[in-house]
XYZ file of C-alpha atoms in Angstrom:
717
model
C -17.105 4.190 -22.118
C -16.708 4.399 -18.349
C -12.997 3.563 -18.622
C -12.502 6.303 -21.245
C -14.194 8.875 -19.003
C -12.072 7.788 -16.018
C -8.937 7.958 -18.157
C -9.620 11.525 -19.339
C -10.725 12.630 -15.867
C -7.593 11.161 -14.308
C -5.275 12.710 -16.908
C -7.139 16.018 -16.787
C -6.963 16.457 -13.012
C -3.298 15.474 -13.030
C -2.626 18.116 -15.693
C -3.721 20.716 -13.151
C -2.194 19.085 -10.050
C 1.231 18.614 -11.625
C 1.620 22.403 -11.797
C 2.402 22.021 -8.081
C 4.372 18.739 -8.494
C 1.385 16.664 -7.446
C -0.965 13.905 -8.538
C -3.449 14.710 -5.780
C -7.001 14.776 -7.142
C -8.254 17.210 -4.482
C -5.559 19.720 -5.405
C -6.194 19.110 -9.122
C -9.920 19.799 -8.659
C -9.238 22.973 -6.656
C -6.805 24.248 -9.298
C -9.421 23.588 -11.974
C -12.031 25.546 -10.005
C -9.601 28.413 -9.378
C -8.640 28.539 -13.069
C -12.312 29.245 -13.817
C -12.222 32.404 -11.699
C -11.010 34.067 -14.873
C -13.542 32.462 -17.199
C -11.851 33.051 -20.551
C -8.526 31.783 -19.222
C -10.128 28.808 -17.485
C -12.138 27.700 -20.510
C -9.238 28.021 -22.950
C -6.979 26.142 -20.497
C -9.494 23.303 -20.163
C -9.938 23.033 -23.937
C -6.165 22.842 -24.413
C -5.918 20.064 -21.826
C -8.668 17.987 -23.457
C -7.223 18.549 -26.936
C -3.703 17.600 -25.781
C -4.787 14.432 -24.005
C -6.902 13.338 -26.969
C -4.147 14.030 -29.506
C -1.306 12.212 -27.714
C -3.660 9.305 -26.942
C -4.722 8.939 -30.584
C -1.096 9.184 -31.725
C -0.155 6.289 -29.429
C 2.066 7.865 -26.802
C 2.608 6.178 -23.429
C -0.787 6.155 -21.694
C 0.739 6.063 -18.208
C 2.723 9.233 -18.897
C -0.397 10.801 -20.431
C -2.352 9.976 -17.250
C 0.319 11.709 -15.185
C -0.354 14.914 -17.130
C 3.224 15.091 -18.427
C 2.173 15.915 -22.006
C -0.707 18.276 -21.201
C 0.220 20.576 -18.300
C 2.223 22.900 -20.559
C -0.801 23.112 -22.870
C -2.884 24.038 -19.820
C -0.522 26.927 -19.047
C -0.631 27.966 -22.689
C -4.425 28.011 -22.685
C -4.570 30.009 -19.454
C -1.963 32.407 -20.851
C -3.956 32.885 -24.071
C -7.166 33.522 -22.129
C -5.343 35.967 -19.847
C -3.691 37.995 -22.637
C -6.347 37.918 -25.396
C -10.093 38.202 -25.879
C -12.181 35.518 -27.567
C -12.696 35.825 -31.324
C -12.292 33.536 -34.335
C -8.548 34.288 -34.553
C -8.147 33.426 -30.854
C -9.340 29.852 -31.409
C -7.396 29.400 -34.636
C -4.059 30.463 -33.135
C -4.779 28.714 -29.827
C -5.058 25.324 -31.535
C -2.031 26.002 -33.729
C 0.011 27.017 -30.673
C -1.219 24.022 -28.700
C 0.050 21.689 -31.433
C 3.447 23.372 -31.216
C 3.389 23.145 -27.418
C 2.552 19.419 -27.517
C 5.363 18.772 -29.980
C 7.822 20.680 -27.805
C 6.566 18.886 -24.673
C 7.207 15.475 -26.223
C 10.557 16.370 -27.800
C 12.007 18.317 -24.868
C 10.858 15.604 -22.454
C 12.672 12.996 -24.559
C 15.787 15.174 -24.816
C 16.027 16.085 -21.126
C 14.814 12.626 -20.117
C 18.103 11.154 -21.369
C 19.754 13.032 -18.521
C 16.923 12.312 -16.029
C 16.006 16.013 -16.052
C 12.455 17.413 -15.937
C 10.758 19.420 -18.690
C 9.037 21.853 -16.300
C 7.283 24.732 -18.099
C 9.909 25.186 -20.836
C 7.558 24.137 -23.726
C 4.908 26.648 -22.614
C 7.447 29.471 -22.313
C 8.986 28.863 -25.747
C 5.576 28.541 -27.403
C 4.096 31.654 -25.823
C 7.201 33.723 -26.508
C 6.879 32.783 -30.183
C 3.190 33.746 -30.106
C 3.977 37.134 -28.544
C 6.781 37.853 -31.013
C 4.551 36.838 -33.935
C 1.626 38.943 -32.726
C 3.851 41.999 -32.225
C 5.272 41.689 -35.720
C 2.262 40.982 -37.916
C -0.533 43.376 -37.001
C -1.674 41.141 -34.183
C -2.662 38.233 -36.487
C -6.273 39.030 -35.642
C -5.813 38.582 -31.880
C -7.349 41.221 -29.615
C -5.020 41.891 -26.709
C -6.544 42.745 -23.331
C -5.685 46.085 -21.819
C -4.159 44.338 -18.785
C -3.043 40.828 -17.957
C -1.774 38.721 -15.088
C -4.700 40.185 -13.121
C -7.872 38.787 -11.665
C -10.465 40.607 -13.702
C -13.612 39.219 -12.105
C -12.775 41.109 -8.915
C -13.445 44.430 -10.601
C -16.004 43.651 -13.284
C -19.656 43.378 -12.436
C -21.386 43.017 -9.105
C -22.168 39.278 -8.996
C -22.208 37.392 -5.717
C -18.988 35.727 -6.733
C -17.172 38.972 -7.496
C -18.446 40.391 -4.201
C -17.066 37.330 -2.409
C -13.702 37.821 -4.069
C -13.713 41.511 -3.182
C -14.557 40.603 0.418
C -11.385 38.509 0.681
C -9.288 41.155 -1.075
C -10.498 43.775 1.406
C -9.902 41.664 4.511
C -7.842 43.350 7.198
C -4.846 41.001 7.053
C -1.114 41.521 7.096
C 0.168 42.865 3.750
C 2.682 40.011 3.642
C -0.028 37.382 4.211
C -2.088 38.933 1.425
C 0.991 39.027 -0.813
C 1.646 35.346 -0.086
C -1.822 34.289 -1.230
C -1.671 36.550 -4.292
C 1.713 35.044 -5.149
C 0.325 31.506 -4.932
C -2.538 32.463 -7.242
C -0.069 33.988 -9.731
C 0.980 30.471 -10.822
C -2.400 30.466 -12.644
C -1.883 34.072 -13.867
C -4.204 35.459 -11.195
C -3.970 38.088 -8.490
C -6.596 36.928 -6.017
C -6.440 36.306 -2.285
C -9.382 33.877 -2.458
C -7.715 31.918 -5.265
C -4.467 31.810 -3.289
C -6.256 30.590 -0.153
C -7.992 27.770 -2.037
C -4.779 26.678 -3.764
C -2.886 26.851 -0.460
C -5.481 24.661 1.257
C -5.285 22.102 -1.551
C -1.501 22.164 -1.574
C -1.307 21.822 2.221
C -3.628 18.787 2.061
C -1.357 17.334 -0.611
C 1.982 18.105 1.073
C 2.923 19.737 4.330
C 6.591 19.695 3.307
C 5.791 21.343 -0.030
C 3.677 24.029 1.623
C 6.390 24.790 4.186
C 8.865 25.256 1.309
C 6.502 27.675 -0.427
C 6.456 29.705 2.791
C 10.260 29.503 3.121
C 10.766 30.614 -0.491
C 8.387 33.543 0.047
C 10.024 34.664 3.315
C 13.606 34.359 2.043
C 12.802 36.269 -1.159
C 11.121 39.062 0.821
C 14.053 39.272 3.273
C 16.629 39.440 0.461
C 14.615 42.134 -1.281
C 14.342 44.113 1.962
C 18.093 43.868 2.616
C 19.215 44.649 -0.943
C 16.459 47.002 -2.040
C 16.327 45.257 -5.428
C 12.631 46.074 -5.841
C 11.920 49.198 -3.731
C 8.173 48.922 -4.331
C 8.095 45.179 -3.565
C 8.595 42.018 -5.592
C 6.003 41.209 -8.230
C 3.600 38.622 -6.871
C 4.009 36.731 -10.165
C 7.784 36.418 -9.739
C 7.306 35.449 -6.093
C 4.892 32.638 -6.964
C 6.103 31.309 -10.318
C 9.835 31.690 -9.658
C 11.042 32.179 -6.073
C 8.456 30.029 -4.294
C 8.400 27.295 -6.942
C 12.210 27.063 -6.964
C 12.173 26.559 -3.203
C 9.510 23.860 -3.473
C 11.185 22.039 -6.390
C 14.706 21.979 -4.954
C 13.836 21.617 -1.288
C 11.277 18.848 -1.437
C 10.446 17.415 -4.838
C 13.547 16.701 -6.928
C 15.734 16.243 -3.836
C 14.863 13.994 -0.899
C 13.665 16.430 1.810
C 16.263 17.015 4.521
C 17.939 19.953 6.222
C 20.442 19.868 3.346
C 17.740 20.175 0.687
C 16.108 23.004 2.673
C 19.457 24.766 2.794
C 19.801 24.468 -0.994
C 16.233 25.733 -1.387
C 17.327 28.880 0.460
C 20.619 29.151 -1.450
C 18.711 28.915 -4.761
C 16.746 32.123 -4.039
C 19.677 34.561 -4.635
C 20.446 32.734 -7.900
C 16.835 33.237 -8.902
C 17.067 36.975 -8.156
C 20.012 37.261 -10.560
C 18.165 35.390 -13.275
C 14.888 37.275 -12.845
C 16.703 40.598 -13.116
C 18.987 39.499 -15.939
C 16.263 37.896 -18.051
C 13.962 40.867 -17.441
C 16.539 43.199 -19.008
C 17.345 40.876 -21.913
C 13.760 39.931 -22.749
C 12.622 43.513 -22.259
C 14.468 44.357 -25.483
C 11.855 42.248 -27.297
C 8.916 43.163 -25.035
C 8.702 39.599 -23.745
C 7.702 38.695 -20.192
C 10.053 36.576 -18.094
C 7.351 34.073 -17.106
C 8.904 31.182 -15.123
C 12.152 30.831 -17.105
C 14.318 31.661 -14.023
C 12.604 28.832 -12.118
C 13.258 26.405 -15.000
C 16.865 27.541 -15.418
C 17.750 27.275 -11.714
C 15.948 23.975 -11.150
C 17.275 22.135 -14.215
C 20.742 23.640 -13.780
C 21.054 22.650 -10.120
C 19.717 19.149 -10.741
C 22.256 18.500 -13.494
C 24.961 20.000 -11.273
C 24.055 17.529 -8.505
C 23.946 14.606 -10.947
C 27.574 15.159 -11.947
C 28.848 14.407 -8.448
C 31.064 11.341 -8.070
C 29.931 10.757 -4.495
C 26.344 11.896 -3.839
C 26.766 11.861 -0.077
C 23.723 12.664 2.033
C 22.144 15.178 -0.356
C 20.113 12.676 -2.363
C 18.250 13.159 -5.624
C 14.780 11.629 -5.854
C 15.339 8.393 -7.784
C 11.717 7.178 -7.915
C 9.244 10.028 -8.199
C 6.051 9.524 -6.154
C 4.812 13.104 -6.751
C 4.733 13.744 -3.018
C 7.663 15.049 -0.918
C 6.433 13.072 2.083
C 6.150 9.802 0.156
C 9.509 10.383 -1.496
C 11.102 10.922 1.917
C 9.380 8.069 3.756
C 10.044 5.591 0.949
C 13.684 6.695 0.800
C 14.177 6.310 4.564
C 12.435 2.944 4.516
C 14.501 1.815 1.538
C 17.739 2.836 3.248
C 16.789 0.626 6.167
C 15.449 -2.465 4.389
C 15.838 -2.493 0.576
C 19.507 -3.395 0.575
C 19.046 -5.937 -2.215
C 19.128 -2.925 -4.545
C 22.306 -1.466 -3.019
C 24.548 -4.470 -2.555
C 25.529 -7.638 -4.343
C 24.264 -10.556 -2.254
C 27.416 -12.072 -0.775
C 27.263 -15.504 0.822
C 29.697 -16.660 3.493
C 33.059 -18.021 2.280
C 32.778 -21.216 4.345
C 30.477 -24.005 5.518
C 29.372 -24.313 9.139
C 29.769 -21.886 12.033
C 33.024 -19.870 12.086
C 34.113 -17.177 14.543
C 35.447 -13.726 13.640
C 38.888 -13.752 15.268
C 39.772 -10.283 13.973
C 37.231 -7.789 12.663
C 37.325 -4.375 11.031
C 39.954 -2.104 12.618
C 41.457 -5.182 14.267
C 44.363 -4.557 16.617
C 46.684 -7.171 15.099
C 46.947 -6.599 11.344
C 43.720 -4.914 10.179
C 45.006 -1.362 10.161
C 45.320 1.525 7.693
C 44.431 0.643 4.109
C 43.707 -2.967 5.146
C 41.487 -2.151 8.110
C 38.173 -3.345 6.642
C 38.898 -7.070 6.562
C 37.795 -10.154 8.493
C 39.689 -13.162 9.867
C 37.746 -16.362 10.552
C 38.567 -19.467 12.616
C 36.709 -22.567 13.826
C 36.268 -23.013 17.592
C 35.051 -25.842 19.811
C 32.804 -25.684 22.864
C 35.800 -24.742 25.019
C 36.491 -21.774 22.730
C 39.715 -23.372 21.443
C 40.734 -23.306 17.780
C 42.648 -26.596 17.853
C 42.741 -30.058 19.299
C 45.714 -31.117 21.363
C 48.622 -30.950 21.045
C 48.076 -27.968 18.652
C 51.645 -27.995 17.352
C 50.990 -28.583 13.645
C 48.487 -27.054 11.181
C 46.474 -30.280 11.007
C 45.592 -29.887 14.713
C 43.555 -26.742 13.945
C 39.860 -27.210 13.210
C 39.751 -24.834 10.224
C 42.813 -26.281 8.442
C 41.868 -28.141 5.261
C 38.237 -26.949 5.451
C 36.696 -25.912 2.095
C 36.572 -22.218 1.193
C 33.740 -21.003 -1.028
C 33.175 -18.264 -3.588
C 30.985 -15.581 -1.963
C 29.261 -14.709 -5.261
C 29.341 -15.471 -8.977
C 32.373 -14.049 -10.736
C 35.555 -14.484 -12.755
C 38.862 -15.454 -11.157
C 41.359 -12.600 -11.553
C 44.388 -13.656 -9.494
C 45.623 -16.954 -8.035
C 48.619 -17.801 -5.831
C 48.851 -21.498 -4.980
C 52.514 -22.440 -4.392
C 53.443 -20.972 -0.983
C 54.258 -23.378 1.853
C 52.104 -23.474 4.969
C 53.892 -22.107 8.035
C 55.012 -23.964 11.115
C 52.670 -22.978 13.961
C 53.855 -19.703 15.493
C 55.949 -18.634 12.512
C 54.983 -16.188 9.725
C 56.082 -15.534 6.138
C 56.486 -11.743 5.805
C 58.066 -11.943 2.343
C 54.895 -13.491 0.889
C 52.522 -11.724 3.235
C 49.156 -12.837 1.809
C 50.097 -16.434 1.237
C 48.029 -18.509 -1.175
C 45.254 -16.270 -2.425
C 42.291 -16.122 -4.812
C 40.846 -12.827 -6.112
C 37.439 -12.943 -7.861
C 35.777 -10.170 -9.844
C 32.021 -9.980 -9.174
C 31.214 -6.644 -10.830
C 32.958 -3.482 -11.947
C 35.071 -2.202 -9.026
C 33.935 -5.094 -6.821
C 36.353 -7.926 -5.996
C 36.598 -10.455 -3.165
C 39.864 -11.857 -1.852
C 40.511 -14.890 0.347
C 44.039 -15.461 1.652
C 46.264 -17.799 3.714
C 44.945 -20.827 1.820
C 46.600 -24.237 1.957
C 49.425 -24.899 -0.501
C 48.243 -26.477 -3.784
C 44.609 -26.512 -2.568
C 43.277 -23.855 -4.969
C 40.921 -25.525 -7.437
C 40.441 -22.608 -9.884
C 42.676 -20.756 -12.305
C 42.698 -17.222 -13.698
C 39.834 -16.715 -16.132
C 37.556 -19.383 -14.635
C 33.920 -18.457 -13.988
C 32.783 -19.571 -10.544
C 29.330 -19.767 -8.973
C 28.375 -18.611 -5.499
C 29.067 -21.432 -3.029
C 31.540 -23.221 -5.317
C 34.646 -24.601 -3.557
C 37.694 -22.594 -4.647
C 40.310 -23.878 -2.174
C 41.018 -24.973 1.387
C 41.856 -23.036 4.525
C 45.586 -23.070 5.270
C 48.392 -21.337 7.135
C 50.434 -19.591 4.406
C 51.790 -16.035 4.416
C 51.560 -13.841 7.499
C 49.624 -16.455 9.454
C 50.961 -17.800 12.794
C 48.086 -20.316 12.938
C 45.485 -21.500 10.389
C 42.731 -18.995 9.651
C 40.888 -17.465 6.707
C 41.431 -13.847 5.712
C 38.545 -12.265 3.751
C 38.190 -8.788 2.282
C 36.399 -6.828 -0.433
C 38.331 -4.433 -2.679
C 37.801 -2.205 -5.721
C 40.850 -3.372 -7.714
C 42.012 -6.875 -8.756
C 45.488 -6.713 -7.249
C 46.732 -8.736 -4.304
C 47.446 -6.244 -1.548
C 44.719 -3.805 -2.658
C 43.075 -1.431 -0.232
C 40.019 -2.883 1.518
C 36.546 -1.361 1.819
C 33.518 -2.150 3.952
C 30.933 -4.464 2.433
C 28.265 -6.600 4.150
C 27.334 -10.250 3.852
C 23.744 -10.586 2.657
C 22.350 -13.069 5.208
C 23.907 -14.906 8.128
C 22.822 -16.247 11.503
C 24.518 -14.851 14.606
C 24.851 -17.851 16.918
C 25.136 -15.736 20.064
C 21.557 -14.431 19.770
C 20.225 -16.815 17.112
C 19.175 -13.816 14.988
C 19.182 -13.687 11.208
C 21.157 -10.599 10.191
C 20.623 -8.939 6.825
C 23.335 -7.077 4.929
C 25.595 -6.485 7.886
C 29.280 -6.898 8.688
C 29.894 -9.399 11.528
C 31.795 -8.077 14.529
C 34.886 -9.472 16.166
C 34.045 -12.376 18.482
C 30.767 -13.244 16.757
C 30.175 -16.783 15.493
C 28.193 -16.881 12.274
C 26.874 -19.387 9.789
C 24.633 -19.508 6.739
C 20.891 -19.846 7.487
C 19.108 -23.157 6.985
C 16.170 -22.815 4.617
C 12.746 -24.218 5.564
C 11.262 -26.053 2.574
C 7.651 -25.181 3.528
C 8.337 -21.445 3.586
C 10.516 -21.462 0.487
C 7.837 -23.304 -1.488
C 4.918 -21.257 -0.153
C 6.434 -17.901 -1.124
C 8.062 -18.966 -4.368
C 5.860 -16.672 -6.484
C 7.060 -16.712 -10.085
C 5.760 -14.773 -13.128
C 2.607 -16.500 -14.347
C 1.486 -17.559 -10.860
C -2.256 -16.975 -10.380
C -4.123 -17.137 -7.081
C -7.883 -16.917 -6.573
C -8.535 -15.327 -3.200
C -11.811 -15.324 -1.261
C -12.641 -13.587 2.029
C -15.322 -14.591 4.535
C -17.355 -11.494 3.650
C -17.744 -12.668 0.061
C -15.060 -10.565 -1.601
C -13.195 -12.284 -4.463
C -9.877 -11.259 -6.004
C -7.604 -12.771 -8.614
C -3.896 -12.085 -8.236
C -1.355 -12.685 -10.968
C 2.432 -12.284 -10.818
C 4.078 -10.216 -13.549
C 7.564 -8.848 -14.238
C 8.017 -5.225 -15.310
C 10.530 -3.766 -17.771
C 13.158 -3.458 -14.993
C 12.757 -7.158 -14.124
C 10.971 -6.475 -10.823
C 8.190 -8.890 -9.828
C 4.777 -7.747 -8.648
C 1.289 -8.997 -7.826
C -1.514 -7.508 -9.909
C -5.134 -7.645 -8.731
C -7.418 -7.955 -11.758
C -10.511 -6.700 -9.906
C -9.228 -3.355 -8.570
C -5.866 -2.917 -10.411
C -3.863 -2.824 -7.161
C -0.160 -3.664 -7.449
C 2.271 -4.990 -4.828
C 5.978 -5.221 -5.702
C 8.090 -7.852 -3.978
C 11.569 -9.382 -3.729
C 12.029 -13.155 -3.612
C 15.659 -14.134 -3.032
C 17.372 -17.248 -1.677
C 16.749 -16.295 1.951
C 13.584 -14.241 2.211
C 10.430 -12.863 0.635
C 9.448 -9.270 1.243
C 7.235 -6.574 -0.244
C 8.777 -3.299 -1.386
C 5.866 -1.082 -2.494
C 2.074 -1.089 -2.780
C -0.037 0.946 -5.207
C -3.818 0.914 -5.275
C -6.839 0.345 -3.073
C -6.165 -0.118 0.615
C -9.545 -1.835 0.879
C -8.294 -4.695 -1.273
C -7.409 -8.165 -0.012
C -4.033 -7.768 -1.705
C -3.254 -4.875 0.655
C -4.062 -7.091 3.654
C -1.642 -9.709 2.330
C 0.955 -6.977 1.700
C 0.680 -5.873 5.326
C 0.669 -9.393 6.776
C 3.450 -10.955 4.674
C 5.564 -7.797 4.652
C 8.705 -9.865 5.233
C 9.182 -13.607 5.607
C 12.502 -15.286 6.429
C 12.797 -18.711 4.811
C 14.973 -19.817 7.738
C 11.998 -19.454 10.173
C 13.986 -16.918 12.202
C 11.921 -14.138 13.772
C 11.473 -11.002 11.692
C 11.603 -7.381 12.832
C 10.972 -4.823 10.123
C 9.550 -1.339 9.587
C 6.789 -0.142 7.263
C 7.210 3.081 5.332
C 5.119 5.821 6.943
C 1.829 6.187 5.080
C 1.581 9.776 3.829
C -1.035 9.178 1.148
C -4.065 8.896 3.413
C -5.893 11.966 4.689
C -4.686 11.786 8.301
C -4.404 15.185 10.043
C -2.864 13.480 13.106
C 0.253 12.822 10.978
C 0.611 16.393 9.709
C 2.995 17.482 12.468
C 5.217 14.492 11.658
C 5.110 15.441 7.969
C 6.148 19.023 8.687
C 9.204 18.068 10.730
C 10.028 14.772 8.958
C 12.958 16.227 6.944
C 14.649 16.867 10.303
C 13.194 14.329 12.742
C 10.773 11.381 12.706
C 8.989 10.279 15.845
C 6.480 7.800 14.391
C 7.592 4.276 13.540
C 5.352 1.492 12.259
C 6.935 -1.811 13.290
C 6.282 -5.225 11.748
C 7.299 -8.536 13.334
C 6.538 -12.208 12.882
C 7.430 -15.587 14.354
C 7.111 -18.947 12.594
C 5.583 -21.766 14.661
C 5.735 -25.429 13.650
C 2.340 -27.193 13.479
C 1.427 -30.835 12.983
C 0.228 -30.086 9.454
C 2.714 -27.387 8.462
C 3.636 -23.914 9.670
C 1.875 -20.902 11.126
C 3.347 -17.406 10.923
C 2.144 -15.148 13.740
C 2.303 -11.493 12.740
C 2.119 -8.305 14.802
C 2.123 -4.678 13.689
C 2.391 -1.747 16.088
C 2.801 2.021 15.937
C 5.639 3.410 18.053
C 5.092 7.099 18.827
C 7.681 8.736 21.071
C 8.347 5.441 22.844
C 4.682 4.509 23.258
C 3.268 1.490 21.425
C -0.166 1.090 19.883
C -1.261 -2.192 18.320
C -2.388 -1.963 14.706
C -3.283 -5.565 13.923
C -2.473 -9.237 14.486
C -2.408 -11.796 11.706
C -1.889 -15.512 11.136
C -0.614 -16.997 7.884
C -1.182 -20.756 7.648
C 1.034 -22.868 5.409
C 0.792 -26.519 4.360
C 2.854 -28.581 1.945
C 0.708 -27.089 -0.830
C 1.613 -23.517 0.108
C -0.390 -20.747 1.779
C -3.882 -21.930 2.709
C -5.350 -19.211 4.966
C -4.763 -15.706 6.245
C -6.550 -14.311 9.282
C -6.182 -10.669 10.268
C -7.541 -9.053 13.436
C -7.712 -5.248 13.425
C -9.731 -3.161 15.888
C -11.668 -6.251 17.028
C -12.675 -6.972 13.437
C -11.499 -10.282 11.991
C -11.033 -10.920 8.299
C -10.478 -14.462 7.009
C -8.953 -15.040 3.588
C -8.663 -18.394 1.832
C -6.406 -19.358 -1.074
C -8.409 -21.326 -3.624
C -5.455 -22.028 -5.913
C -3.879 -25.465 -5.590
C -0.139 -24.896 -5.288
C 0.876 -28.533 -5.223
């Protein structure tokens, strides 16, 4: 019973909050309270929400989408609209339920239709349903509905003399700027109201939810008012309903919700306002022929139209659509920035090095010798000794060079597309310009992604066209064929399978830079650097080899118990699930490292402490330096300034680092986390992860002089 109540409460509050692109419970509760300012509208809206949630739940629709309010927020608008336009009577309830059924059907169907193109439904189902109701009522003697003499007003302000109505009148009569009053009335108009108090409460809730979103509401309001002043479109002022439900919501949707917030998205939020003016005016004339209100159709038209327009781009550039919706502009932005910096497993194919041992980049990208023009993004590799020489004396034949005859490897799984294997190796100092690339192998790894190794030894290629090769498989030997005065390996990535194709920049997934002994992730080595593949530590690899079905029983020194189980979702991403508090922590486990990507749930859980402490682990025992995504979901007023300016500049950075230390009985990973604010550092916590041959045994975390000890009770042997 308790779970059912929580489910309906969660889905109900989200049905209100999602009107402002949110899942924030505080905002949802405030919107519910404000909806009750107009009692008939508030009650009918609430009934529609409950009915919608119950119906789609009974019919077996996706419960997670139901909990987000995706199937019920249009019904909420419909209920509020009914209560705003019509008085209660038996016909009111009959047609309300009939219309709600239609609205639910349209919500499901339109969501499925637009969802194929990754487009939102917005308030389209409500608009279509209510237009049909208005047309039907106008044509058939009202169908028993009693229309109110006025609508889209806040009636309780003028009716009666209750304490509440006096409070509302007090706010309406405050001596404030007419534009400030208009702003709050415009915010309240999203719920079909015209109340300064309602607008203030909604604004407070929305500001708590999102500083970026609130700033975009203000920008949309200001730009619309300026355009109206300059053009004189509405000499008596813009309707507060159009300001709130169209101009301000367009600015918020485009500037910070469906696009990753940036100065570019803010610019498009401003550009969208003139479009909205055209649509408001045009639809007003067209719909006026049928006595239909415009509602928020201009907002829907502009938002959906612009999103689809952006989706059709071949090269998205820096104006990025929100790929994973967190229902918070701040979270969307911070997760995007963090992902750009560290989640490169999702952006690139993991390329290994094309050789064994430590090789030096003799010519890098934009190299002065041959890496120019269309072939500028390529790498040449050689082997060097301690004296920085590439050969042993006398150095007059290819066999004197250290890299000659050395095995060359496939950088990733793929199919062999092209092979040249018959070209003679050059005499040292001479080059073959007629057969420039020499002996070559081209491998297709994915659509528009090919690797090419050249200057191989004659008759050393061990694969043929059509062969499937695995990453690390030997495909040939380093030689001195083609335009090669001395033995070396030429490597490049290209988008076409042809020998001589144009190069493009692409990183190796993991390699160790011998100059600084640092493990580098998804980077392109620079000229002069000596690199090699990392050596994997068996202890670390085993300890963090969490596979689906793994279960750990965790116990802290304060008596808290948790059971964690590893699952795989429909997109094949692995995650920990805590059975006690339903927290979830997604992670990546590849050949070289383990790292967490996202946490959902209680930050009081032991799983969250493990998420923070084991944020990234290199299996090669090299030191780790990483960055957490800024936490925008906690109520932290000290971060609000950062939130407001984050689309343009970030000055807070939460840094994670660890070092692996060998112990007599295994390994210990020493972890530090600090906040960097304008160059100043503040320690967040220290942690120790202890590892034996059985896996992780203990985790100790020290934060603000409070130590938490966690013990793994699962035997991993």
